[in-house]
Coordinates of C-alpha atoms and ligand atoms in Angstrom, one line a residue:
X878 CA 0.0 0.0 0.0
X879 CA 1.0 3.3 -0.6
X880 CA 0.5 6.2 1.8
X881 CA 0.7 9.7 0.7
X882 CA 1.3 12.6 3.5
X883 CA 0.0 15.9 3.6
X884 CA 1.2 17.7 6.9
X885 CA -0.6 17.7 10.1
X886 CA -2.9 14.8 10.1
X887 CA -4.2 14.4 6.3
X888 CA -2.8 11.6 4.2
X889 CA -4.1 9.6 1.7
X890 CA -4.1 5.9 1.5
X891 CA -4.4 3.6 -1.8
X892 CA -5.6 0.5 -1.0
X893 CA -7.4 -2.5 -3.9
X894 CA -7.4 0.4 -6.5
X895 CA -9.2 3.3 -4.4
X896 CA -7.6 6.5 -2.9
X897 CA -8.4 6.7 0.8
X898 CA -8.1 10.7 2.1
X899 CA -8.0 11.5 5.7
X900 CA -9.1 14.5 7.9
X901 CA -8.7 17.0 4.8
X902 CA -7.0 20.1 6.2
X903 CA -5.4 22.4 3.8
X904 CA -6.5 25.7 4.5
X905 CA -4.2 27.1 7.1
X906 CA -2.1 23.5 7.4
X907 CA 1.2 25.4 7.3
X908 CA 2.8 22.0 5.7
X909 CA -0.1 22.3 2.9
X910 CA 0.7 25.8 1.9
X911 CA 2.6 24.7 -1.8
X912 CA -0.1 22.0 -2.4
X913 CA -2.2 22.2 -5.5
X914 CA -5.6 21.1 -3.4
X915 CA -7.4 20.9 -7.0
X916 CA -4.5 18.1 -7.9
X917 CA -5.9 15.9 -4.8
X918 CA -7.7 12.8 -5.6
X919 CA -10.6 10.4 -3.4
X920 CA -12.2 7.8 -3.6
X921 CA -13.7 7.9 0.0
X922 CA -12.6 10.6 2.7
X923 CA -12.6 9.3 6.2
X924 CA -13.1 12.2 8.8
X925 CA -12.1 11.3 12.3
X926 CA -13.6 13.9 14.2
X927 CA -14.7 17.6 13.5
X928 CA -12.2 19.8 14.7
X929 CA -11.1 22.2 12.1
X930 CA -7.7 20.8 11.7
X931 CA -9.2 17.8 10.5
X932 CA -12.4 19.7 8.7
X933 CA -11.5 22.5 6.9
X934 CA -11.3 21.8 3.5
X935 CA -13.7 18.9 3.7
X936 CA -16.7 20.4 2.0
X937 CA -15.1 21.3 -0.5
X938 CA -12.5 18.7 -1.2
X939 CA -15.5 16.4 -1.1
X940 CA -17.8 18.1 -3.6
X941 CA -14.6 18.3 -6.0
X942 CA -13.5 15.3 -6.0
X943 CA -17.1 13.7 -5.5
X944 CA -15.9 11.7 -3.0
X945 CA -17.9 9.4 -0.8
X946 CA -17.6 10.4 2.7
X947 CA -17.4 8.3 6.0
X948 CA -17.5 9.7 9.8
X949 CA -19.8 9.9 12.5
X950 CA -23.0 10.1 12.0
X951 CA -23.3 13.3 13.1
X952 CA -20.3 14.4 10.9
X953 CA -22.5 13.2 8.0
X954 CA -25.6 15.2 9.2
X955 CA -23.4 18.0 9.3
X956 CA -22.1 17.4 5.5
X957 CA -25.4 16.7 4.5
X958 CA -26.6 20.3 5.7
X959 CA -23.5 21.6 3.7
X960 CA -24.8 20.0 0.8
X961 CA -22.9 16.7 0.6
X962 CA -25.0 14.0 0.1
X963 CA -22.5 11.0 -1.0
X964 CA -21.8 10.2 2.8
X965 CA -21.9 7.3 4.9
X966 CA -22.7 7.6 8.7
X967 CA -21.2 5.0 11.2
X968 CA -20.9 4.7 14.8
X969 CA -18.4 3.3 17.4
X970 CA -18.7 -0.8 15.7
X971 CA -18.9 -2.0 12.4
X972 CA -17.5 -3.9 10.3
X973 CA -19.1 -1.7 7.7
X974 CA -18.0 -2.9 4.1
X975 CA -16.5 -1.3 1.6
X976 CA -15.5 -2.2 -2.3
X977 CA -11.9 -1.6 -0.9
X978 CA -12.3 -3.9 2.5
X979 CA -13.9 -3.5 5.9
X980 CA -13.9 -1.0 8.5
X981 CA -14.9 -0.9 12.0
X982 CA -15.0 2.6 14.1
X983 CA -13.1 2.6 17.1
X984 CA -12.9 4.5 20.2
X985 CA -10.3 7.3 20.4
X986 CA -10.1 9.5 23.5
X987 CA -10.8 13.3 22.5
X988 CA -13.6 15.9 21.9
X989 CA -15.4 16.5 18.9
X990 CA -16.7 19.1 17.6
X991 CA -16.8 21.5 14.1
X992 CA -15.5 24.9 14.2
X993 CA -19.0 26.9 14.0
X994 CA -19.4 25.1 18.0
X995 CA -21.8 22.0 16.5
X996 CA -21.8 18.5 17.6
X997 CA -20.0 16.0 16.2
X998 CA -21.0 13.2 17.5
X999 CA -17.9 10.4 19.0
X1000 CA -14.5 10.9 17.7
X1001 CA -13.2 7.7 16.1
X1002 CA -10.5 5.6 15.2
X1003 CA -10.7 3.5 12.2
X1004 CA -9.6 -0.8 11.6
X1005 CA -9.3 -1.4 8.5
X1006 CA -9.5 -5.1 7.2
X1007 CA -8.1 -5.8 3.3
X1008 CA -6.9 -8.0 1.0
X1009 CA -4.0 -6.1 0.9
X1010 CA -3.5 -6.0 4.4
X1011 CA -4.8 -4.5 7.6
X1012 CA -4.3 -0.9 8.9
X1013 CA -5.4 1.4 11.9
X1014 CA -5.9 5.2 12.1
X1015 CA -6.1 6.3 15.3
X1016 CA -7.5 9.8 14.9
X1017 CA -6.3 12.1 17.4
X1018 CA -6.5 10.6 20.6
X1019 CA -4.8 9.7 23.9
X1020 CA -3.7 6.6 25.0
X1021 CA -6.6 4.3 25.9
X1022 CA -7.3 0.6 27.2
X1023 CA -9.2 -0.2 24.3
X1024 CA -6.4 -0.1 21.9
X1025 CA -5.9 -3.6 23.2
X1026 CA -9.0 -4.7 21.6
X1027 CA -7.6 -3.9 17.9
X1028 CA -5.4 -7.3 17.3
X1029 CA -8.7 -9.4 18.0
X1030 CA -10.1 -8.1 14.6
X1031 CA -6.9 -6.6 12.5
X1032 CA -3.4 -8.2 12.4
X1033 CA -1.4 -4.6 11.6
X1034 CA 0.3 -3.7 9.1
X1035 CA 0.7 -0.3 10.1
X1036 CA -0.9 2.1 12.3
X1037 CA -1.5 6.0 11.7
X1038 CA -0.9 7.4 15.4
X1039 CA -0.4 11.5 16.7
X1040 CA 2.7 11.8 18.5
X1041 CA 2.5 15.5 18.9
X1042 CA 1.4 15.4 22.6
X1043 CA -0.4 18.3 24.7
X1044 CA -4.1 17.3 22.4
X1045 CA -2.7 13.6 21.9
X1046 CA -0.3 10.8 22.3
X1047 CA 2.8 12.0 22.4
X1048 CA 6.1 9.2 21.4
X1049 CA 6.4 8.0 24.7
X1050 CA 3.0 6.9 24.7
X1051 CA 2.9 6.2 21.0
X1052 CA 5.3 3.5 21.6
X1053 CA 2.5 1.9 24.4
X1054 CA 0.1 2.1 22.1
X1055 CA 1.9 -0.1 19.7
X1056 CA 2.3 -2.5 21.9
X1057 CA -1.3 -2.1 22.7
X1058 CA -2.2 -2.6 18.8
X1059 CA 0.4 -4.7 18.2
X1060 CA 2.2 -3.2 15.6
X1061 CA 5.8 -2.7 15.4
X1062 CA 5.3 -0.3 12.5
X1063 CA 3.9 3.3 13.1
X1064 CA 3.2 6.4 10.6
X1065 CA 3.2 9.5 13.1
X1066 CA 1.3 12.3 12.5
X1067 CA -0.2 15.4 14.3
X1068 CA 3.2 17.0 15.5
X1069 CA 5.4 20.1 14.9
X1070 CA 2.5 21.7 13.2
X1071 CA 2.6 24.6 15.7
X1072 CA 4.9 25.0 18.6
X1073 CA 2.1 23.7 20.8
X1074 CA 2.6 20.2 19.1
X1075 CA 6.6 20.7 18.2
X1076 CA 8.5 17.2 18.8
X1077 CA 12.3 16.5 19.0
X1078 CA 11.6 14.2 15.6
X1079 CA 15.6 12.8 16.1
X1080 CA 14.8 11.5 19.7
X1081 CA 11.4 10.6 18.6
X1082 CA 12.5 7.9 16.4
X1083 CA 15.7 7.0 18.9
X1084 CA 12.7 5.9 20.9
X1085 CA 11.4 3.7 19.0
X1086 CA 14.4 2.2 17.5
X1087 CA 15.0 1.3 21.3
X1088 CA 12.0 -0.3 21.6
X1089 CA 12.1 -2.6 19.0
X1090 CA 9.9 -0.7 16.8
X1091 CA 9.7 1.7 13.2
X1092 CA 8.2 5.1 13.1
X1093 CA 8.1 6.4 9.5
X1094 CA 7.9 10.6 9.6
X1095 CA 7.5 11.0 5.6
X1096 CA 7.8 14.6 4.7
X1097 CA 4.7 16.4 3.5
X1098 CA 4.1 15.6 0.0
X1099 CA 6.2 12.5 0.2
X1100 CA 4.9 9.0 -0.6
X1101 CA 6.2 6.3 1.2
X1102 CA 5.1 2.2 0.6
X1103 CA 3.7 0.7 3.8
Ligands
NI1591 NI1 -8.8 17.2 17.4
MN1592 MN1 -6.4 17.6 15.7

């Protein structure tokens, strides 16, 4: 699979012939500033939680690319009322299937909401299930218990995981949470953004190289094979 980084915590994912985009955040992503946001193809855009770092550009990006759309069922009430109708709400559960592979919602420990102060129902995590192997997003969230369900449905290939800390995980607890998953490989996003989520990257990966494990930090607009 082949996973395409965007700064902050948008990426794309291609996976049995389908472009998977996460959380689209252009507008203001300082990382995103030289990105042609017309050039950017979907499939399906998965949308984590509402927050406007995860948000802004969603509208849009989904009426442009005509995307089908997958969040929270409140996310999708919300995109409905913005006049996006190819959306699919889900809940904390699943598997919900796909033409690309199965996907079950997962808990991530956050807040939710969209920048004009609207609901946004649970923020998630996502499991994917394929034939070309199994991956996790986390969404932004802290360390939680229920990571430890994950390997009784997915045996990871990779995990999407924030490591920027203060809102988040940060590596330390990155590094749990792939035990937790159990998944040696991790794709860190969410960090050095702003100086509220700046990282020592170098020490960052000295971590995990200690523990036995991989975290890949492609650059933004960088595509890496995962
Ligand atoms: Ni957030
Ligand atoms: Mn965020």
């Amino acid at each position: 699979m082949q996973l395409t980084y965007y700064g902050h915590a948008t990426l794309s994912i291609g996976v049995n012939g389908k472009t998977i985009l996460f959380d689209p955040f252009f507008t203001g992503n300082p990382f995103a500033k030289s990105l042609d946001i017309e050039k950017i193809k979907a499939d399906y855009i998965f949308i984590t939680h509402g927050h406007g770092d995860h948000t802004a550009d969603l509208v849009n990006v989904a009426k442009k690319t005509g995307a089908m759309c997958v969040g929270a069922a409140e996310v999708v009430g919300w995109l409905k009322k913005n006049g996006v109708d190819n959306a699919h709400p889900l809940n904390h559960g699943g598997p919900v299937a796909f033409d690309f592979g199965k996907v079950r919602a997962v808990n991530a420990i956050h807040s939710s909401s969209f920048a004009d102060g609207s609901y946004a129902g649970n923020p998630l995590g996502y499991v994917f299930t394929t034939s070309e192997g199994d991956f996790y997003m986390a969404g932004d969230t802290a360390l939680t218990m229920d990571m430890q369900l994950i390997p009784l449905w997915a045996r990871l290939q990779f995990a999407v995981m924030p490591i920027g800390g203060n809102y988040t995980m940060d590596p330390a607890d990155a590094i749990h949470a792939s035990d937790f998953v159990k998944c040696d490989k991790v794709v860190g996003v969410h960090y050095n953004t702003w100086p509220i989520i700046a990282i020592d990257t170098e020490k960052a990966m000295a971590e995990f190289t200690a523990a036995g494990k991989q975290l890949l930090l492609p650059r933004p607009g960088e595509t890496i094979e995962v």
